[in-house]
Coordinates of C-alpha atoms and ligand atoms in Angstrom, one line a residue:
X177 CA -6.4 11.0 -16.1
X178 CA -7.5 11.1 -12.5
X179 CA -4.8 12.0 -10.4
X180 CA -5.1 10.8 -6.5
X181 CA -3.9 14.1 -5.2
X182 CA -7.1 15.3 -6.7
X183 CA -9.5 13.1 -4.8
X184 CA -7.6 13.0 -1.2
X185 CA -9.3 15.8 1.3
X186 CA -12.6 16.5 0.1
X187 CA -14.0 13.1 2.0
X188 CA -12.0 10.0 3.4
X189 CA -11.0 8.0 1.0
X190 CA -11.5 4.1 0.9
X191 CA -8.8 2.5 -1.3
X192 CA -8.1 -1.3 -2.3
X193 CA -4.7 -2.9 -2.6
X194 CA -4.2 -6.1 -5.0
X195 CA -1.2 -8.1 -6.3
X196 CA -0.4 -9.2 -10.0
X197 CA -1.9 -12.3 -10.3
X198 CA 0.3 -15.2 -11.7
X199 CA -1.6 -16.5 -14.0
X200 CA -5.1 -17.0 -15.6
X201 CA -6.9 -18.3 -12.8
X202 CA -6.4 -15.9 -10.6
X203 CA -6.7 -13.4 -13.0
X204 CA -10.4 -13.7 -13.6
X205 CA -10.2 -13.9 -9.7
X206 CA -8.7 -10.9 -9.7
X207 CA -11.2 -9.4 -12.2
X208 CA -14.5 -11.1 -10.2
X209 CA -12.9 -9.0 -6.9
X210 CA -12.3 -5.7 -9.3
X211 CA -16.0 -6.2 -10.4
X212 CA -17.8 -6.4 -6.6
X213 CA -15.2 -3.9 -5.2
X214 CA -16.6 -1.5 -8.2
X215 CA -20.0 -1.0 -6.3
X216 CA -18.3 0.6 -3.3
X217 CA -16.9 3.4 -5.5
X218 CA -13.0 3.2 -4.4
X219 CA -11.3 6.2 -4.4
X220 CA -8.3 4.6 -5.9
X221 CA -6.8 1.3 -6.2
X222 CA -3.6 0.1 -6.5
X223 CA -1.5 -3.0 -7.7
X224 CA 2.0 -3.8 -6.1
X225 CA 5.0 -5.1 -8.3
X226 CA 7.1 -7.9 -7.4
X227 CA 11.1 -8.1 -7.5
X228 CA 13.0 -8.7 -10.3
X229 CA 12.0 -10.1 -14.4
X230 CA 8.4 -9.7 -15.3
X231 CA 7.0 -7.9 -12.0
X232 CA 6.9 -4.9 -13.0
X233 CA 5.7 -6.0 -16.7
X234 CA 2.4 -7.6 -14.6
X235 CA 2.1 -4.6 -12.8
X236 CA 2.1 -2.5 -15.6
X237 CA -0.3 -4.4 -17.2
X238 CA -3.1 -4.7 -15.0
X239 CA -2.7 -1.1 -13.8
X240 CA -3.0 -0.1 -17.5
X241 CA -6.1 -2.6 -17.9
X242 CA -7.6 -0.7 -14.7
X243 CA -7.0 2.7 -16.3
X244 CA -8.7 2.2 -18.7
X245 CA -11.6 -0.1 -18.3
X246 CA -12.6 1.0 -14.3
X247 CA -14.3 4.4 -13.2
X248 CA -11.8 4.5 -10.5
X249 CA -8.1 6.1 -10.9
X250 CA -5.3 3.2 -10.8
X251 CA -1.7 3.6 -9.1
X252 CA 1.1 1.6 -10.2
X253 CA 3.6 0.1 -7.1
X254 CA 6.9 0.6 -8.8
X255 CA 10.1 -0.1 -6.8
X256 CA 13.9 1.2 -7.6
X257 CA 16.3 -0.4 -6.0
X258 CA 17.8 -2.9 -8.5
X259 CA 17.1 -0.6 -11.7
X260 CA 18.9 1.5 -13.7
X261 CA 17.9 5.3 -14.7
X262 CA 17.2 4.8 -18.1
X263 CA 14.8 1.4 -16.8
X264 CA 12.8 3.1 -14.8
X265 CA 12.2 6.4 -17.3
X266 CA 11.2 3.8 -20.2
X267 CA 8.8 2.7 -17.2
X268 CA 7.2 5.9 -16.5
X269 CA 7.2 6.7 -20.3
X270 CA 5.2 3.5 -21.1
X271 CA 2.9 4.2 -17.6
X272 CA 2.2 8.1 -19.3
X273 CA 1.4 6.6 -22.4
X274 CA -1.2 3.8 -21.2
X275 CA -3.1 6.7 -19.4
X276 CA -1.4 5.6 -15.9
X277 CA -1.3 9.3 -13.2
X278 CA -0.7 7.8 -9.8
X279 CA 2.5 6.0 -8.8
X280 CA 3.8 4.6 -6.1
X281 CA 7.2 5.3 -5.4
X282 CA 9.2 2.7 -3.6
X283 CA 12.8 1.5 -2.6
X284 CA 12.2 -2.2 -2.6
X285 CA 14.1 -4.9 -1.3
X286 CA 17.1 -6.7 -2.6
X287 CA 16.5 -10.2 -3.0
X288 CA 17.5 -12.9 -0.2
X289 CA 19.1 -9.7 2.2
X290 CA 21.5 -9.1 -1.1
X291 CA 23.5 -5.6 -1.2
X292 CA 21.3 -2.8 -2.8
X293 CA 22.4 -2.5 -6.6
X294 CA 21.5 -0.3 -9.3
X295 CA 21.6 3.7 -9.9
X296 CA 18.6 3.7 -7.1
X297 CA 19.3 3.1 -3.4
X298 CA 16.2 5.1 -1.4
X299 CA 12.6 5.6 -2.4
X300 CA 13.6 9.7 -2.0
X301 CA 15.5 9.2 -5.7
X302 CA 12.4 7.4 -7.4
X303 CA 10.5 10.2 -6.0
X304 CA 12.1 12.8 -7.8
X305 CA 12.7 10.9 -11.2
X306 CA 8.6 10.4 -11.3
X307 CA 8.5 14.2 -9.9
X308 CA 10.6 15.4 -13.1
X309 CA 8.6 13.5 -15.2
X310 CA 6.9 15.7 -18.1
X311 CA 3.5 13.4 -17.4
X312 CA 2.9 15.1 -13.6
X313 CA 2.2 11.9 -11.7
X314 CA 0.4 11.8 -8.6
X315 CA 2.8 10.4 -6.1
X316 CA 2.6 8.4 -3.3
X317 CA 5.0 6.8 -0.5
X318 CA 5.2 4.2 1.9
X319 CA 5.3 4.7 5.6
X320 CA 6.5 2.6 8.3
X321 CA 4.5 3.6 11.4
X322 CA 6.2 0.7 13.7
X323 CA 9.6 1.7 11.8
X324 CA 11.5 0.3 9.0
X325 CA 13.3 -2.9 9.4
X326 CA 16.3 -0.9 7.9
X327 CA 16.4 2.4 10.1
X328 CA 19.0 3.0 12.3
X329 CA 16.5 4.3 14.7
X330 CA 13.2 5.8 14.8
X331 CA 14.2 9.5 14.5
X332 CA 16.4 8.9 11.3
X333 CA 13.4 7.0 10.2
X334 CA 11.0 10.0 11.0
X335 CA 13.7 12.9 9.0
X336 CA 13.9 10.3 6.1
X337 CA 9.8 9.8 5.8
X338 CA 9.2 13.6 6.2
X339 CA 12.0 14.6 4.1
X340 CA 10.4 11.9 1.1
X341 CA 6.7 13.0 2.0
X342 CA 7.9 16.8 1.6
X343 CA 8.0 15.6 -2.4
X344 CA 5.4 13.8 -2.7
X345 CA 1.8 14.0 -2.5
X346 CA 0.5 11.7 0.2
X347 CA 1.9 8.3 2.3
X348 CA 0.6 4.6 2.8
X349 CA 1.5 3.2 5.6
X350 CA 2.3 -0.8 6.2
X351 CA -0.4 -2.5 8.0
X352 CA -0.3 -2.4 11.8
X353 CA -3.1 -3.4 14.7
X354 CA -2.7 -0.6 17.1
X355 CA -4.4 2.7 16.6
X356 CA -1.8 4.2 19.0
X357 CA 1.3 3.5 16.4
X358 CA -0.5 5.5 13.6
X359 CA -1.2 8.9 16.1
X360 CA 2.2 8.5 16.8
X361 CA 4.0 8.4 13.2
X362 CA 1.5 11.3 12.4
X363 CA 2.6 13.5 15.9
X364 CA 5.9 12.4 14.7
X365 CA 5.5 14.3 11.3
X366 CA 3.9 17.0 12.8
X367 CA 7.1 17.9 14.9
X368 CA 9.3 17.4 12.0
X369 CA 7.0 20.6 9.8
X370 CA 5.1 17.6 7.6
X371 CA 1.8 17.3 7.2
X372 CA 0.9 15.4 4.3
X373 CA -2.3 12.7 4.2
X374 CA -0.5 9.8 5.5
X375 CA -3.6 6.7 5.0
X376 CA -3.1 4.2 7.2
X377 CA -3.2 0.6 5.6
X378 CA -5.2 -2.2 7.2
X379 CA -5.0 -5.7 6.6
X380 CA -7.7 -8.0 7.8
X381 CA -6.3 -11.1 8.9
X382 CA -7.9 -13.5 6.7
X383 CA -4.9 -15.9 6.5
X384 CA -2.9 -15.3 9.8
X385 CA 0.0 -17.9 8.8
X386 CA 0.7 -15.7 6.0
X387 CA 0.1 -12.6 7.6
X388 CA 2.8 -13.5 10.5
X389 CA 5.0 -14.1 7.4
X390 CA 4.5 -10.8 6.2
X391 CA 4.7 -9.0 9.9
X392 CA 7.9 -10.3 10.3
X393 CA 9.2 -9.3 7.5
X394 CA 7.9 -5.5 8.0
X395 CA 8.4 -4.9 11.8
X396 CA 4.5 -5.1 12.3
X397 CA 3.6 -6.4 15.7
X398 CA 1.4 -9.4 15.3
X399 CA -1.7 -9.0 18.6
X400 CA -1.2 -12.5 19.8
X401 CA -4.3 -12.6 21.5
X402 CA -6.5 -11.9 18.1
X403 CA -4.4 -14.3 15.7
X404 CA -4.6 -17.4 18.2
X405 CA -8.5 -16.7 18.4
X406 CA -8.5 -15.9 13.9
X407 CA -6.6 -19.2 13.9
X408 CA -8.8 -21.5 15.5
X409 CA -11.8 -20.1 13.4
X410 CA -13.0 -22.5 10.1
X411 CA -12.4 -19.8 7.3
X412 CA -16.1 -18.2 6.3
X413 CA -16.6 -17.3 10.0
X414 CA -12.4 -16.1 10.1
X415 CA -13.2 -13.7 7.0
X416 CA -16.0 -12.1 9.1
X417 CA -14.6 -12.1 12.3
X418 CA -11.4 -10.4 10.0
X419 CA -13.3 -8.1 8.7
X420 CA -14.9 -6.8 11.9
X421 CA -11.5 -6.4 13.6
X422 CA -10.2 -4.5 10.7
X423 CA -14.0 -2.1 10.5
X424 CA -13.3 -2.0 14.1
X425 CA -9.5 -0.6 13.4
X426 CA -10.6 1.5 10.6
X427 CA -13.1 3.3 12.4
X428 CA -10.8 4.5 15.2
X429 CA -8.3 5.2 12.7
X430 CA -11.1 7.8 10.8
X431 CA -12.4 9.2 14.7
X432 CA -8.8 9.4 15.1
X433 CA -8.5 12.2 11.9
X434 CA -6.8 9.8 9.3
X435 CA -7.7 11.1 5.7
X436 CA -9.0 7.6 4.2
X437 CA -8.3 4.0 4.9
X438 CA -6.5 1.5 2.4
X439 CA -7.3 -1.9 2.8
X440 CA -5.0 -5.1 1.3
X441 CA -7.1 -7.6 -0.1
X442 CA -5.0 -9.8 -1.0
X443 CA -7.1 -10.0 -4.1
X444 CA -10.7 -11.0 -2.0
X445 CA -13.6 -8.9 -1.9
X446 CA -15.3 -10.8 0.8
X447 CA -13.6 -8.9 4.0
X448 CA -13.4 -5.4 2.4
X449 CA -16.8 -5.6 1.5
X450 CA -18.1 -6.4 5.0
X451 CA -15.6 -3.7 6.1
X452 CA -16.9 -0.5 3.9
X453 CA -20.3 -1.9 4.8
X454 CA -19.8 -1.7 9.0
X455 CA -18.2 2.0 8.0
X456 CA -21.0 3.3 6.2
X457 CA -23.2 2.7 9.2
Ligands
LIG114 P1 12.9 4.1 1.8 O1 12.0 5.3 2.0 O2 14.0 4.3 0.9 O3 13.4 3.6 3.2 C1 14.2 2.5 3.4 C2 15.1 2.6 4.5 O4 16.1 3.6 4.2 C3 14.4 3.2 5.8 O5 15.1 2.6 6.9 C4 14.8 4.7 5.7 O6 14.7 5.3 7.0 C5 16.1 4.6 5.1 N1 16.5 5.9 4.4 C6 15.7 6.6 3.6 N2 16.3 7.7 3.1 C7 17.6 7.6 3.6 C8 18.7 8.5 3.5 N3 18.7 9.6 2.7 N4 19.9 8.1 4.2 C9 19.9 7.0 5.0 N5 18.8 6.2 5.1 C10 17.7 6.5 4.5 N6 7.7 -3.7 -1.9 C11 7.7 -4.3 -3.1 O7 8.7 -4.9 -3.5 N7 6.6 -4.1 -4.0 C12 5.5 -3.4 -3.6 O8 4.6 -3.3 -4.4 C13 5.5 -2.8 -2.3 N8 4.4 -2.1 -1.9 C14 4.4 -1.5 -0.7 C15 3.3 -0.7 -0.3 C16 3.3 -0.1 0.9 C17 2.1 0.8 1.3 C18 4.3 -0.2 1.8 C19 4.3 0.4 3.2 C20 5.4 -1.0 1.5 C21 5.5 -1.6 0.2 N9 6.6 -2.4 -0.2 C22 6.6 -3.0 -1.5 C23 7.7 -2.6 0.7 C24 8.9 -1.6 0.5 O9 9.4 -1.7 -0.8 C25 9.9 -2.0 1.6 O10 9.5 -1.7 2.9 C26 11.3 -1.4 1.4 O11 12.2 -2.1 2.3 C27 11.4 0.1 1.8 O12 10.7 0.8 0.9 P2 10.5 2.4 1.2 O13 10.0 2.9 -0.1 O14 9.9 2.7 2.4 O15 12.1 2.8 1.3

């Protein structure tokens, strides 16, 4: 079992982020991106998990799959707000037994802006119920580097991330443009004692309606400037000109000391390959 904690430090890491796909199609996209991201020797992938009925059932799937087919360690997304105690323990039993080390420990979010249910109400509580877990996961957190939606501020934000990190073994953050947000979350950790890998996430704009979408949604500030000029481009020559705004990103992010970079992909090879290509040189 190849645990992340295990390959974090020794060199930067470059790690690939993918969604379950719905159904057969873009599952053998899925497995056609798996097989050309495999010649750039990730240091880990991962797979998030939707809300609600069968997302964590995908997830858990295709993160098994991964485990044990791919030369790469695998993390599973898994989110508890919603869950009961005993759900989530029959989900890390079942991710022990398929071979699965690395989760990702996440609050979630209750569907339509509903009231948070179940025995789970921060990420901090998955952490330890995966941390008390005989099968001694790697585990990861998210990080909000422009600050959660839901914080009350950006200091309670900052106690709450370095209190979470302080159990776990390494953050991702959400994806953001400016290298000056990510010195500043990690400054921010610094003063509060922490200073666990926190690897930034980048997202290369390759569909910058969606992307928008998912900024919103997350507090990310969108750079005006660079979507308008992403948006007038005809797609092959957006997925380049992506790709070198996000190489561009990730190298600053690496001068700038962060331990690896983790790229969404929203399941397409095209942009991350052009990006670990411009950081090789
Ligand atoms: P938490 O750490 O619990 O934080 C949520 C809010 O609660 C924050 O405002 C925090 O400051 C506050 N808080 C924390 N602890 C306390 C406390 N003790 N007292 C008071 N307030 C507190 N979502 C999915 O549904 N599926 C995915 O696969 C997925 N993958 C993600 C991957 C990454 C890398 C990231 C960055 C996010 C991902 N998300 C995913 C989104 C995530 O689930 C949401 O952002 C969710 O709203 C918060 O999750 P969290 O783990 O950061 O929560």
């Amino acid at each position: 079992m190849m645990r992340i904690a295990d390959v974090l430090g020794a060199r930067p890491t470059l790690s690939f982020e993918f969604f379950p796909p719905a159904d057969a199609v873009a599952r053998k996209q899925l497995d056609e991106t798996l097989d050309e991201l495999s010649g750039l020797a990730p240091s880990f992938v991962s797979v998030t998990c939707g809300v609600g009925g069968d997302g964590h059932d995908r997830t858990r799937s295709i993160v098994a799959d991964i485990s044990r087919n791919r030369p790469f360690p695998a993390m599973a997304h898994l989110t508890c707000v919603g869950h009961s105690r005993s759900a989530i323990a029959t989900l890390l039993d079942d991710y022990a037994a398929a071979g699965v080390a690395n989760i990702l420990a996440l609050a979630g979010d209750p569907p339509d802006g509903s009231a948070i249910s179940g025995d789970f109400r921060y990420a901090y509580e998955l952490v330890e119920a995966v941390r008390n877990h005989p099968a001694g996961f790697s585990v990861g957190v998210a990080a909000h580097p422009e600050v959660h939606p839901r914080s009350a501020d950006r200091r309670s934000d900052r106690r709450h991330l370095a209190a979470k990190l302080a159990q776990a073994d390494f953050a991702i953050t959400q994806f953001f443009f400016d290298p000056a947000d990510y010195a500043r979350l990690c400054d921010e950790l610094a003063d509060l004692g922490c200073h666990r890998p926190v690897i930034p996430g980048v997202m290369p704009v390759i569909w910058p309606k969606s992307i928008r979408r998912f900024a919103d949604m997350n507090n990310s500030t969108v750079p005006e400037g660079l979507f308008a000029r992403f948006e007038a481009l005809p797609p092959l020559e957006r997925i380049a000109a992506a790709a070198e705004a996000a190489a561009e990103l990730s190298q600053a992010l690496l001068e700038a000391g962060a331990p690896g970079i983790h790229l969404y992909t929203l399941n397409r090879s095209e942009a991350s390959i052009q990006i670990a290509e411009s950081l090789r040189h």
